mmCIF file of N, CA, C and O in Angstrom:
data_model
loop_
_atom_site.group_PDB
_atom_site.id
_atom_site.type_symbol
_atom_site.label_atom_id
_atom_site.label_comp_id
_atom_site.label_asym_id
_atom_site.label_seq_id
_atom_site.Cartn_x
_atom_site.Cartn_y
_atom_site.Cartn_z
ATOM 1 N N MET Q 1 -3.375 30.117 13.012
ATOM 2 C CA MET Q 1 -2.437 29.235 13.676
ATOM 3 C C MET Q 1 -1.188 29.123 12.801
ATOM 4 O O MET Q 1 -1.275 28.914 11.605
ATOM 5 N N HIS Q 2 -0.050 29.197 13.402
ATOM 6 C CA HIS Q 2 1.222 29.121 12.682
ATOM 7 C C HIS Q 2 1.477 27.680 12.264
ATOM 8 O O HIS Q 2 1.262 26.750 13.047
ATOM 9 N N PRO Q 3 1.935 27.446 11.009
ATOM 10 C CA PRO Q 3 2.142 26.058 10.537
ATOM 11 C C PRO Q 3 3.094 25.248 11.401
ATOM 12 O O PRO Q 3 2.943 24.046 11.523
ATOM 13 N N HIS Q 4 4.068 25.888 11.999
ATOM 14 C CA HIS Q 4 5.033 25.144 12.822
ATOM 15 C C HIS Q 4 4.452 24.742 14.167
ATOM 16 O O HIS Q 4 5.047 23.951 14.885
ATOM 17 N N SER Q 5 3.288 25.280 14.516
ATOM 18 C CA SER Q 5 2.687 24.925 15.802
ATOM 19 C C SER Q 5 1.728 23.743 15.688
ATOM 20 O O SER Q 5 1.198 23.279 16.676
ATOM 21 N N LEU Q 6 1.504 23.255 14.452
ATOM 22 C CA LEU Q 6 0.632 22.100 14.266
ATOM 23 C C LEU Q 6 1.323 20.835 14.771
ATOM 24 O O LEU Q 6 2.530 20.673 14.596
ATOM 25 N N PRO Q 7 0.579 19.919 15.381
ATOM 26 C CA PRO Q 7 1.208 18.671 15.831
ATOM 27 C C PRO Q 7 1.649 17.834 14.645
ATOM 28 O O PRO Q 7 0.976 17.782 13.629
ATOM 29 N N GLU Q 8 2.788 17.167 14.775
ATOM 30 C CA GLU Q 8 3.289 16.320 13.699
ATOM 31 C C GLU Q 8 2.551 14.993 13.703
ATOM 32 O O GLU Q 8 2.177 14.484 14.737
ATOM 33 N N SER Q 9 2.362 14.445 12.533
ATOM 34 C CA SER Q 9 1.689 13.161 12.401
ATOM 35 C C SER Q 9 2.626 12.058 12.872
ATOM 36 O O SER Q 9 3.810 12.062 12.571
ATOM 37 N N ALA Q 10 2.080 11.107 13.599
ATOM 38 C CA ALA Q 10 2.874 9.966 14.071
ATOM 39 C C ALA Q 10 2.989 8.901 12.982
ATOM 40 O O ALA Q 10 3.710 7.935 13.144
ATOM 41 N N ILE Q 11 2.295 9.089 11.879
ATOM 42 C CA ILE Q 11 2.304 8.104 10.794
ATOM 43 C C ILE Q 11 3.496 8.349 9.882
ATOM 44 O O ILE Q 11 3.736 9.463 9.441
ATOM 45 N N ASP Q 12 4.245 7.294 9.606
ATOM 46 C CA ASP Q 12 5.352 7.373 8.655
ATOM 47 C C ASP Q 12 4.775 7.077 7.272
ATOM 48 O O ASP Q 12 4.644 5.932 6.862
ATOM 49 N N TRP Q 13 4.410 8.137 6.550
ATOM 50 C CA TRP Q 13 3.717 7.988 5.270
ATOM 51 C C TRP Q 13 4.584 7.295 4.234
ATOM 52 O O TRP Q 13 4.072 6.519 3.426
ATOM 53 N N ASP Q 14 5.886 7.552 4.221
ATOM 54 C CA ASP Q 14 6.764 6.882 3.255
ATOM 55 C C ASP Q 14 6.756 5.376 3.486
ATOM 56 O O ASP Q 14 6.673 4.596 2.549
ATOM 57 N N GLU Q 15 6.851 4.982 4.749
ATOM 58 C CA GLU Q 15 6.837 3.559 5.077
ATOM 59 C C GLU Q 15 5.493 2.936 4.699
ATOM 60 O O GLU Q 15 5.443 1.843 4.138
ATOM 61 N N LEU Q 16 4.416 3.635 4.965
ATOM 62 C CA LEU Q 16 3.091 3.126 4.644
ATOM 63 C C LEU Q 16 2.974 2.837 3.154
ATOM 64 O O LEU Q 16 2.449 1.798 2.750
ATOM 65 N N PHE Q 17 3.495 3.726 2.292
ATOM 66 C CA PHE Q 17 3.407 3.508 0.852
ATOM 67 C C PHE Q 17 4.420 2.486 0.352
ATOM 68 O O PHE Q 17 4.251 1.922 -0.722
ATOM 69 N N ASP Q 18 5.478 2.215 1.104
ATOM 70 C CA ASP Q 18 6.416 1.154 0.735
ATOM 71 C C ASP Q 18 5.803 -0.225 0.956
ATOM 72 O O ASP Q 18 6.109 -1.169 0.235
ATOM 73 N N TYR Q 19 4.957 -0.358 1.962
ATOM 74 C CA TYR Q 19 4.401 -1.658 2.350
ATOM 75 C C TYR Q 19 2.901 -1.726 2.067
ATOM 76 O O TYR Q 19 2.093 -1.998 2.937
ATOM 77 N N LEU Q 20 2.549 -1.509 0.816
ATOM 78 C CA LEU Q 20 1.146 -1.562 0.405
ATOM 79 C C LEU Q 20 0.646 -3.002 0.328
ATOM 80 O O LEU Q 20 1.425 -3.923 0.053
ATOM 81 N N PRO Q 21 -0.651 -3.222 0.539
ATOM 82 C CA PRO Q 21 -1.214 -4.563 0.393
ATOM 83 C C PRO Q 21 -0.921 -5.121 -0.996
ATOM 84 O O PRO Q 21 -0.976 -4.417 -1.994
ATOM 85 N N GLY Q 22 -0.576 -6.413 -1.045
ATOM 86 C CA GLY Q 22 -0.260 -7.072 -2.300
ATOM 87 C C GLY Q 22 1.219 -7.103 -2.612
ATOM 88 O O GLY Q 22 1.656 -7.874 -3.463
ATOM 89 N N THR Q 23 2.030 -6.289 -1.922
ATOM 90 C CA THR Q 23 3.471 -6.287 -2.146
ATOM 91 C C THR Q 23 4.050 -7.611 -1.658
ATOM 92 O O THR Q 23 3.681 -8.108 -0.603
ATOM 93 N N LEU Q 24 4.957 -8.196 -2.444
ATOM 94 C CA LEU Q 24 5.608 -9.448 -2.041
ATOM 95 C C LEU Q 24 6.874 -9.128 -1.254
ATOM 96 O O LEU Q 24 7.683 -8.300 -1.678
ATOM 97 N N VAL Q 25 7.033 -9.810 -0.128
ATOM 98 C CA VAL Q 25 8.198 -9.616 0.734
ATOM 99 C C VAL Q 25 8.718 -10.969 1.187
ATOM 100 O O VAL Q 25 8.033 -11.985 1.070
ATOM 101 N N GLU Q 26 9.934 -10.973 1.684
ATOM 102 C CA GLU Q 26 10.463 -12.148 2.373
ATOM 103 C C GLU Q 26 11.004 -11.675 3.702
ATOM 104 O O GLU Q 26 11.406 -10.524 3.856
ATOM 105 N N GLN Q 27 10.984 -12.569 4.672
ATOM 106 C CA GLN Q 27 11.558 -12.236 5.965
ATOM 107 C C GLN Q 27 13.069 -12.297 5.838
ATOM 108 O O GLN Q 27 13.607 -13.202 5.188
ATOM 109 N N VAL Q 28 13.745 -11.342 6.434
ATOM 110 C CA VAL Q 28 15.198 -11.271 6.336
ATOM 111 C C VAL Q 28 15.839 -12.556 6.863
ATOM 112 O O VAL Q 28 16.804 -13.058 6.282
ATOM 113 N N ASP Q 29 15.271 -13.136 7.927
ATOM 114 C CA ASP Q 29 15.855 -14.351 8.505
ATOM 115 C C ASP Q 29 15.377 -15.636 7.826
ATOM 116 O O ASP Q 29 15.801 -16.725 8.190
ATOM 117 N N GLN Q 30 14.476 -15.522 6.821
ATOM 118 C CA GLN Q 30 14.002 -16.677 6.062
ATOM 119 C C GLN Q 30 13.965 -16.341 4.571
ATOM 120 O O GLN Q 30 12.899 -16.298 3.953
ATOM 121 N N PRO Q 31 15.126 -16.100 3.956
ATOM 122 C CA PRO Q 31 15.121 -15.730 2.538
ATOM 123 C C PRO Q 31 14.551 -16.863 1.671
ATOM 124 O O PRO Q 31 14.706 -18.034 1.974
ATOM 125 N N GLY Q 32 13.872 -16.455 0.604
ATOM 126 C CA GLY Q 32 13.319 -17.426 -0.331
ATOM 127 C C GLY Q 32 11.872 -17.794 -0.068
ATOM 128 O O GLY Q 32 11.209 -18.341 -0.933
ATOM 129 N N ILE Q 33 11.355 -17.510 1.127
ATOM 130 C CA ILE Q 33 9.958 -17.776 1.433
ATOM 131 C C ILE Q 33 9.205 -16.464 1.273
ATOM 132 O O ILE Q 33 9.467 -15.502 1.996
ATOM 133 N N LEU Q 34 8.312 -16.431 0.293
ATOM 134 C CA LEU Q 34 7.620 -15.191 -0.023
ATOM 135 C C LEU Q 34 6.299 -15.074 0.720
ATOM 136 O O LEU Q 34 5.584 -16.055 0.907
ATOM 137 N N TYR Q 35 6.002 -13.864 1.123
ATOM 138 C CA TYR Q 35 4.745 -13.525 1.770
ATOM 139 C C TYR Q 35 4.148 -12.332 1.044
ATOM 140 O O TYR Q 35 4.861 -11.483 0.523
ATOM 141 N N GLU Q 36 2.833 -12.251 1.052
ATOM 142 C CA GLU Q 36 2.135 -11.105 0.497
ATOM 143 C C GLU Q 36 1.670 -10.235 1.662
ATOM 144 O O GLU Q 36 1.177 -10.746 2.676
ATOM 145 N N ILE Q 37 1.853 -8.942 1.529
ATOM 146 C CA ILE Q 37 1.402 -8.039 2.583
ATOM 147 C C ILE Q 37 -0.117 -7.953 2.533
ATOM 148 O O ILE Q 37 -0.710 -7.697 1.490
ATOM 149 N N GLU Q 38 -0.725 -8.213 3.680
ATOM 150 C CA GLU Q 38 -2.185 -8.118 3.795
ATOM 151 C C GLU Q 38 -2.591 -6.679 4.089
ATOM 152 O O GLU Q 38 -3.596 -6.198 3.593
ATOM 153 N N GLY Q 39 -1.795 -6.011 4.902
ATOM 154 C CA GLY Q 39 -2.139 -4.633 5.241
ATOM 155 C C GLY Q 39 -1.092 -3.987 6.110
ATOM 156 O O GLY Q 39 -0.217 -4.646 6.680
ATOM 157 N N TYR Q 40 -1.176 -2.676 6.180
ATOM 158 C CA TYR Q 40 -0.299 -1.867 7.029
ATOM 159 C C TYR Q 40 -1.214 -1.090 7.958
ATOM 160 O O TYR Q 40 -2.046 -0.304 7.513
ATOM 161 N N GLU Q 41 -1.086 -1.340 9.224
ATOM 162 C CA GLU Q 41 -1.929 -0.681 10.224
ATOM 163 C C GLU Q 41 -1.072 0.317 10.988
ATOM 164 O O GLU Q 41 -0.302 -0.055 11.881
ATOM 165 N N ALA Q 42 -1.177 1.589 10.598
ATOM 166 C CA ALA Q 42 -0.307 2.634 11.144
ATOM 167 C C ALA Q 42 -0.419 2.789 12.659
ATOM 168 O O ALA Q 42 0.523 3.252 13.301
ATOM 169 N N THR Q 43 -1.527 2.390 13.238
ATOM 170 C CA THR Q 43 -1.711 2.547 14.682
ATOM 171 C C THR Q 43 -1.202 1.341 15.471
ATOM 172 O O THR Q 43 -1.254 1.352 16.697
ATOM 173 N N MET Q 44 -0.721 0.313 14.773
ATOM 174 C CA MET Q 44 -0.215 -0.894 15.444
ATOM 175 C C MET Q 44 1.309 -0.907 15.462
ATOM 176 O O MET Q 44 1.950 -0.358 14.585
ATOM 177 N N VAL Q 45 1.854 -1.543 16.477
ATOM 178 C CA VAL Q 45 3.303 -1.752 16.561
ATOM 179 C C VAL Q 45 3.513 -3.219 16.880
ATOM 180 O O VAL Q 45 3.087 -3.669 17.929
ATOM 181 N N PRO Q 46 4.107 -3.956 15.961
ATOM 182 C CA PRO Q 46 4.544 -3.656 14.600
ATOM 183 C C PRO Q 46 3.355 -3.468 13.657
ATOM 184 O O PRO Q 46 2.276 -4.010 13.900
ATOM 185 N N PRO Q 47 3.574 -2.735 12.547
ATOM 186 C CA PRO Q 47 2.441 -2.328 11.715
ATOM 187 C C PRO Q 47 2.093 -3.197 10.511
ATOM 188 O O PRO Q 47 1.054 -2.999 9.907
ATOM 189 N N ILE Q 48 2.946 -4.152 10.135
ATOM 190 C CA ILE Q 48 2.760 -4.856 8.859
ATOM 191 C C ILE Q 48 2.188 -6.251 9.095
ATOM 192 O O ILE Q 48 2.767 -7.056 9.832
ATOM 193 N N TRP Q 49 1.055 -6.529 8.435
ATOM 194 C CA TRP Q 49 0.412 -7.835 8.518
ATOM 195 C C TRP Q 49 0.624 -8.566 7.207
ATOM 196 O O TRP Q 49 0.451 -8.002 6.132
ATOM 197 N N LEU Q 50 1.011 -9.842 7.313
ATOM 198 C CA LEU Q 50 1.240 -10.684 6.140
ATOM 199 C C LEU Q 50 0.112 -11.694 6.009
ATOM 200 O O LEU Q 50 -0.444 -12.156 7.009
ATOM 201 N N VAL Q 51 -0.208 -12.068 4.773
ATOM 202 C CA VAL Q 51 -1.227 -13.083 4.516
ATOM 203 C C VAL Q 51 -0.736 -14.411 5.101
ATOM 204 O O VAL Q 51 0.427 -14.784 4.927
ATOM 205 N N ASN Q 52 -1.596 -15.105 5.821
ATOM 206 C CA ASN Q 52 -1.302 -16.408 6.437
ATOM 207 C C ASN Q 52 -0.163 -16.359 7.460
ATOM 208 O O ASN Q 52 0.550 -17.346 7.629
ATOM 209 N N ASP Q 53 0.018 -15.226 8.092
ATOM 210 C CA ASP Q 53 1.001 -15.118 9.183
ATOM 211 C C ASP Q 53 0.294 -14.401 10.329
ATOM 212 O O ASP Q 53 -0.096 -13.244 10.188
ATOM 213 N N PRO Q 54 0.099 -15.088 11.454
ATOM 214 C CA PRO Q 54 -0.681 -14.492 12.542
ATOM 215 C C PRO Q 54 0.028 -13.367 13.291
ATOM 216 O O PRO Q 54 -0.606 -12.638 14.047
ATOM 217 N N ARG Q 55 1.317 -13.225 13.067
ATOM 218 C CA ARG Q 55 2.091 -12.230 13.819
ATOM 219 C C ARG Q 55 2.442 -11.032 12.943
ATOM 220 O O ARG Q 55 2.972 -11.202 11.845
ATOM 221 N N PRO Q 56 2.147 -9.808 13.393
ATOM 222 C CA PRO Q 56 2.552 -8.636 12.609
ATOM 223 C C PRO Q 56 4.071 -8.479 12.617
ATOM 224 O O PRO Q 56 4.752 -9.001 13.499
ATOM 225 N N ARG Q 57 4.587 -7.762 11.638
ATOM 226 C CA ARG Q 57 6.045 -7.627 11.467
ATOM 227 C C ARG Q 57 6.470 -6.168 11.403
ATOM 228 O O ARG Q 57 5.705 -5.292 11.021
ATOM 229 N N TYR Q 58 7.746 -5.944 11.750
ATOM 230 C CA TYR Q 58 8.379 -4.628 11.615
ATOM 231 C C TYR Q 58 9.028 -4.546 10.233
ATOM 232 O O TYR Q 58 9.430 -5.568 9.666
ATOM 233 N N PRO Q 59 9.163 -3.333 9.682
ATOM 234 C CA PRO Q 59 9.806 -3.187 8.372
ATOM 235 C C PRO Q 59 11.221 -3.761 8.309
ATOM 236 O O PRO Q 59 11.603 -4.338 7.298
ATOM 237 N N HIS Q 60 12.000 -3.633 9.396
ATOM 238 C CA HIS Q 60 13.381 -4.138 9.352
ATOM 239 C C HIS Q 60 13.449 -5.667 9.299
ATOM 240 O O HIS Q 60 14.485 -6.231 8.992
ATOM 241 N N GLU Q 61 12.321 -6.346 9.540
ATOM 242 C CA GLU Q 61 12.279 -7.805 9.456
ATOM 243 C C GLU Q 61 12.011 -8.294 8.036
ATOM 244 O O GLU Q 61 12.123 -9.487 7.770
ATOM 245 N N LEU Q 62 11.652 -7.376 7.138
ATOM 246 C CA LEU Q 62 11.210 -7.752 5.798
ATOM 247 C C LEU Q 62 12.067 -7.120 4.714
ATOM 248 O O LEU Q 62 12.640 -6.057 4.905
ATOM 249 N N ARG Q 63 12.130 -7.813 3.581
ATOM 250 C CA ARG Q 63 12.774 -7.266 2.392
ATOM 251 C C ARG Q 63 11.749 -7.313 1.273
ATOM 252 O O ARG Q 63 11.136 -8.350 1.005
ATOM 253 N N ILE Q 64 11.531 -6.181 0.619
ATOM 254 C CA ILE Q 64 10.570 -6.111 -0.479
ATOM 255 C C ILE Q 64 11.146 -6.835 -1.689
ATOM 256 O O ILE Q 64 12.265 -6.555 -2.111
ATOM 257 N N VAL Q 65 10.374 -7.774 -2.228
ATOM 258 C CA VAL Q 65 10.792 -8.554 -3.382
ATOM 259 C C VAL Q 65 10.152 -8.004 -4.651
ATOM 260 O O VAL Q 65 10.798 -7.873 -5.682
ATOM 261 N N SER Q 66 8.879 -7.694 -4.590
ATOM 262 C CA SER Q 66 8.164 -7.203 -5.770
ATOM 263 C C SER Q 66 7.022 -6.316 -5.312
ATOM 264 O O SER Q 66 6.324 -6.640 -4.361
ATOM 265 N N ARG Q 67 6.841 -5.230 -6.015
ATOM 266 C CA ARG Q 67 5.732 -4.330 -5.705
ATOM 267 C C ARG Q 67 4.568 -4.623 -6.640
ATOM 268 O O ARG Q 67 4.751 -4.895 -7.812
ATOM 269 N N GLN Q 68 3.392 -4.534 -6.098
ATOM 270 C CA GLN Q 68 2.183 -4.730 -6.907
ATOM 271 C C GLN Q 68 2.017 -3.513 -7.802
ATOM 272 O O GLN Q 68 2.191 -2.388 -7.363
ATOM 273 N N PRO Q 69 1.688 -3.742 -9.051
ATOM 274 C CA PRO Q 69 1.431 -2.581 -9.909
ATOM 275 C C PRO Q 69 0.260 -1.771 -9.375
ATOM 276 O O PRO Q 69 -0.661 -2.320 -8.790
ATOM 277 N N ALA Q 70 0.327 -0.488 -9.573
ATOM 278 C CA ALA Q 70 -0.745 0.393 -9.107
ATOM 279 C C ALA Q 70 -2.050 0.047 -9.815
ATOM 280 O O ALA Q 70 -2.061 -0.237 -11.005
ATOM 281 N N ARG Q 71 -3.122 0.077 -9.068
ATOM 282 C CA ARG Q 71 -4.444 -0.189 -9.638
ATOM 283 C C ARG Q 71 -5.008 1.138 -10.122
ATOM 284 O O ARG Q 71 -5.465 1.954 -9.332
ATOM 285 N N VAL Q 72 -4.939 1.317 -11.416
ATOM 286 C CA VAL Q 72 -5.458 2.556 -11.994
ATOM 287 C C VAL Q 72 -6.345 2.217 -13.173
ATOM 288 O O VAL Q 72 -6.232 1.153 -13.770
ATOM 289 N N CYS Q 73 -7.198 3.127 -13.492
ATOM 290 C CA CYS Q 73 -8.055 2.889 -14.651
ATOM 291 C C CYS Q 73 -7.355 3.394 -15.902
ATOM 292 O O CYS Q 73 -6.520 4.281 -15.842
ATOM 293 N N THR Q 74 -7.691 2.803 -17.021
ATOM 294 C CA THR Q 74 -7.116 3.265 -18.284
ATOM 295 C C THR Q 74 -7.964 4.398 -18.813
ATOM 296 O O THR Q 74 -9.184 4.405 -18.671
ATOM 297 N N LEU Q 75 -7.325 5.348 -19.397
ATOM 298 C CA LEU Q 75 -8.027 6.494 -19.947
ATOM 299 C C LEU Q 75 -7.972 6.441 -21.467
ATOM 300 O O LEU Q 75 -7.282 7.203 -22.107
ATOM 301 N N GLU Q 76 -8.677 5.486 -22.008
ATOM 302 C CA GLU Q 76 -8.724 5.337 -23.451
ATOM 303 C C GLU Q 76 -9.883 6.153 -23.988
ATOM 304 O O GLU Q 76 -10.953 6.209 -23.376
ATOM 305 N N PRO Q 77 -9.682 6.764 -25.135
ATOM 306 C CA PRO Q 77 -10.788 7.552 -25.695
ATOM 307 C C PRO Q 77 -11.942 6.636 -26.087
ATOM 308 O O PRO Q 77 -11.735 5.533 -26.581
ATOM 309 N N THR Q 78 -13.114 7.097 -25.820
ATOM 310 C CA THR Q 78 -14.300 6.337 -26.210
ATOM 311 C C THR Q 78 -14.988 7.086 -27.334
ATOM 312 O O THR Q 78 -14.870 8.303 -27.452
ATOM 313 N N SER Q 79 -15.704 6.352 -28.141
ATOM 314 C CA SER Q 79 -16.406 7.031 -29.228
ATOM 315 C C SER Q 79 -17.644 7.714 -28.670
ATOM 316 O O SER Q 79 -18.350 7.160 -27.843
ATOM 317 N N THR Q 80 -17.849 8.930 -29.095
ATOM 318 C CA THR Q 80 -19.012 9.696 -28.666
ATOM 319 C C THR Q 80 -20.181 9.351 -29.574
ATOM 320 O O THR Q 80 -20.030 9.364 -30.791
ATOM 321 N N PRO Q 81 -21.319 9.007 -28.998
ATOM 322 C CA PRO Q 81 -22.448 8.677 -29.856
ATOM 323 C C PRO Q 81 -22.832 9.877 -30.715
ATOM 324 O O PRO Q 81 -22.805 11.009 -30.268
ATOM 325 N N THR Q 82 -23.189 9.598 -31.946
ATOM 326 C CA THR Q 82 -23.614 10.659 -32.859
ATOM 327 C C THR Q 82 -25.049 11.013 -32.574
ATOM 328 O O THR Q 82 -25.908 10.134 -32.454
ATOM 329 N N ARG Q 83 -25.308 12.291 -32.449
ATOM 330 C CA ARG Q 83 -26.667 12.738 -32.171
ATOM 331 C C ARG Q 83 -27.365 13.044 -33.501
ATOM 332 O O ARG Q 83 -26.771 13.637 -34.399
ATOM 333 N N THR Q 84 -28.573 12.612 -33.581
ATOM 334 C CA THR Q 84 -29.344 12.927 -34.790
ATOM 335 C C THR Q 84 -30.446 13.901 -34.407
ATOM 336 O O THR Q 84 -30.972 13.845 -33.297
ATOM 337 N N MET Q 85 -30.757 14.756 -35.316
ATOM 338 C CA MET Q 85 -31.816 15.734 -35.058
ATOM 339 C C MET Q 85 -33.152 15.130 -35.478
ATOM 340 O O MET Q 85 -33.250 14.470 -36.523
ATOM 341 N N HIS Q 86 -34.114 15.329 -34.664
ATOM 342 C CA HIS Q 86 -35.456 14.865 -34.995
ATOM 343 C C HIS Q 86 -36.217 15.999 -35.692
ATOM 344 O O HIS Q 86 -36.095 17.156 -35.323
ATOM 345 N N PRO Q 87 -36.995 15.669 -36.705
ATOM 346 C CA PRO Q 87 -37.766 16.727 -37.373
ATOM 347 C C PRO Q 87 -38.771 17.330 -36.408
ATOM 348 O O PRO Q 87 -39.340 16.627 -35.581
ATOM 349 N N VAL Q 88 -38.954 18.590 -36.520
ATOM 350 C CA VAL Q 88 -39.885 19.305 -35.646
ATOM 351 C C VAL Q 88 -41.274 19.250 -36.181
ATOM 352 O O VAL Q 88 -41.613 19.218 -37.279
#
C-alpha cells in the first residue's frame, strides 16, 4: 500500500500534547482563575476537560499558564551487589 493512500488521523497530536492532564490553564474570558486539565478526549468536541468544571472546553477558550513537569524516572546508577564465590 502506498503511504499517501493511508487515511489521515483525525487526532491533532500536537494539540493533545499541549493539553496534557495536570497542565494549569485559565479561561481567556476569565483571566486569573486557574483550572487544572483533567483530560483531553480526542474523540470529543470540545476535547478538553477541566477539574471541577462540568463543561468541556475548546483550545481557543484556554490559555496555558503552567505545564506539569514530565513524569519520568531517574536513571541513577545503583551499586551492584558483590558476588562471593562459595568453596566447592
